[in-house]
XYZ file of C-alpha atoms in Angstrom:
185
model
C -40.713 17.204 41.116
C -41.483 14.654 43.104
C -41.638 14.828 47.096
C -38.211 13.807 48.896
C -39.887 10.900 50.794
C -40.609 9.296 47.147
C -37.062 9.183 46.484
C -36.022 5.414 46.069
C -32.711 3.584 45.612
C -31.777 3.209 41.790
C -33.558 6.504 40.828
C -31.390 9.232 38.971
C -32.185 12.732 40.265
C -30.727 16.479 39.528
C -29.098 17.600 42.812
C -27.375 20.971 42.661
C -27.507 20.899 38.500
C -25.728 17.446 38.797
C -27.088 14.033 37.734
C -26.899 11.845 40.779
C -27.843 8.354 41.245
C -29.500 7.279 44.670
C -27.665 4.339 46.409
C -29.162 4.370 49.803
C -32.291 6.008 51.495
C -33.103 6.322 55.113
C -36.215 7.831 56.714
C -35.383 9.564 60.074
C -37.850 10.693 62.644
C -36.311 12.330 65.403
C -38.891 12.477 68.439
C -41.579 14.644 68.106
C -39.637 16.701 65.267
C -40.680 16.221 61.337
C -39.280 13.247 59.416
C -36.274 13.842 57.153
C -35.111 11.671 54.220
C -31.403 10.808 54.322
C -30.060 10.213 50.982
C -26.893 8.745 49.770
C -26.119 9.500 46.094
C -23.221 9.160 43.557
C -22.603 12.000 41.209
C -22.831 10.533 37.762
C -20.151 12.960 36.049
C -17.449 12.798 39.041
C -17.964 9.541 40.580
C -18.174 11.159 44.136
C -20.450 9.891 46.750
C -22.472 12.610 48.443
C -25.167 12.692 51.447
C -27.932 14.940 51.959
C -30.650 15.153 54.313
C -33.974 16.345 52.759
C -36.902 17.494 54.880
C -40.194 15.669 54.245
C -41.705 18.771 52.514
C -38.682 19.306 50.125
C -39.142 18.613 46.688
C -36.523 16.703 44.536
C -36.460 16.879 40.369
C -36.204 13.447 38.889
C -34.064 13.096 35.959
C -35.792 12.632 32.641
C -34.192 9.241 31.257
C -34.554 7.417 28.169
C -34.702 3.826 28.149
C -33.521 1.578 25.155
C -33.583 -2.159 25.033
C -30.157 -3.539 23.890
C -28.216 -6.856 23.579
C -24.943 -7.200 25.428
C -22.241 -8.254 23.100
C -18.841 -8.667 24.977
C -16.358 -6.639 27.045
C -12.850 -5.824 26.779
C -11.920 -5.489 30.314
C -13.117 -1.521 31.200
C -15.574 -1.299 28.498
C -18.858 -3.281 27.912
C -20.290 -3.323 24.457
C -24.269 -3.245 23.692
C -25.865 -3.223 20.527
C -29.392 -1.951 19.624
C -31.363 -4.743 17.801
C -33.155 -2.516 15.638
C -30.584 -0.334 13.985
C -27.352 -2.500 14.947
C -25.701 0.784 16.387
C -23.109 -0.303 19.212
C -22.152 1.471 22.037
C -19.542 1.024 24.882
C -20.187 1.789 28.544
C -17.765 2.022 31.197
C -17.629 -0.843 33.737
C -18.470 1.685 36.557
C -21.477 2.815 34.697
C -22.502 -0.878 34.496
C -22.489 -1.325 38.281
C -23.636 -4.489 39.884
C -24.934 -5.774 36.577
C -21.378 -6.827 35.334
C -22.349 -10.084 37.566
C -25.374 -10.889 35.174
C -24.123 -9.845 31.800
C -23.703 -13.083 29.293
C -23.474 -12.621 25.697
C -27.048 -11.797 23.985
C -28.470 -10.871 27.223
C -31.280 -8.145 26.634
C -30.961 -5.298 29.054
C -32.177 -1.737 29.080
C -29.766 1.030 28.731
C -30.843 4.222 30.512
C -29.546 7.507 28.653
C -29.690 10.903 29.359
C -29.029 13.940 26.810
C -27.806 10.693 24.555
C -25.211 9.512 27.256
C -25.605 6.257 28.649
C -25.467 6.362 32.536
C -26.532 2.937 33.458
C -27.887 -0.828 32.730
C -31.214 -2.071 34.053
C -31.374 -5.780 34.216
C -34.301 -8.091 34.387
C -35.821 -8.474 37.951
C -34.773 -12.292 38.055
C -32.272 -14.169 35.996
C -31.792 -18.220 35.708
C -28.208 -19.202 36.823
C -26.660 -22.419 37.236
C -25.002 -23.644 40.532
C -21.457 -24.805 39.796
C -20.222 -25.375 43.334
C -22.136 -26.020 46.893
C -22.063 -28.660 49.551
C -24.103 -31.929 49.064
C -27.799 -31.807 49.856
C -28.631 -32.621 53.341
C -31.140 -35.518 53.702
C -34.582 -34.592 54.520
C -33.871 -30.841 53.996
C -36.470 -28.467 53.391
C -36.564 -24.836 52.439
C -37.043 -23.721 55.873
C -33.788 -25.655 56.966
C -31.459 -23.027 56.611
C -29.046 -21.963 53.806
C -25.645 -22.949 52.407
C -23.294 -21.036 50.237
C -23.464 -21.773 46.521
C -21.475 -20.377 43.712
C -23.067 -19.637 40.446
C -21.614 -19.875 36.817
C -21.401 -16.159 36.855
C -18.958 -16.211 39.591
C -21.220 -14.892 42.474
C -21.589 -16.757 45.688
C -25.199 -16.629 47.053
C -27.046 -18.566 49.921
C -29.510 -21.308 48.746
C -31.629 -23.806 50.492
C -29.937 -27.066 52.010
C -31.658 -29.112 49.182
C -30.159 -27.593 46.243
C -27.572 -29.535 44.430
C -24.667 -28.832 42.007
C -25.919 -28.329 38.461
C -29.524 -27.093 39.565
C -30.822 -24.086 37.529
C -31.882 -21.260 40.096
C -33.812 -17.905 39.520
C -31.613 -14.859 41.452
C -32.838 -11.563 42.219
C -30.561 -9.116 40.056
C -31.096 -6.487 42.663
C -30.244 -8.262 45.932
C -28.269 -10.982 44.840
C -30.612 -13.463 46.545
C -32.020 -16.901 45.701
C -35.609 -16.566 44.449
C -36.496 -20.239 43.553
C -35.525 -23.226 41.444
C -36.038 -22.773 37.628
């Protein structure tokens, strides 16, 4: 059990007997009243979104998840296939359970698969990944990192904001949780 104020985005908790993934949190303080934690969750079985306001003294049961390192192989539309490098066992995960990781999956990418009761419920990526800029405006002469941002399309199809001095073909590191530029690779 953890305090409701310790709930963070990405955690999987047990709420009313159901596995729910936290997709948003906000700490609310109303004047001189006690603080509350507004939590937006997605039920992993039904896919429904729910919101609940926990009091600061409430406790929440964090789900016990097993993490297993696997390698992404391929996808066939709705299913993404992963292989355990130790025993070559393959599993398929629906694209809804893969979530934002879809944008970063390339063949042979090492990821962490989260399972609960031998059922895969999500994919955890490395914090940053190196990607190539395939399309952006030409760099401005004398531009620095503090000079603003411009849109750039990555080789995975995502468009992010990058500093003005970045050119096409440059390898950049991208934060996989926020889809933001970190630095040049």
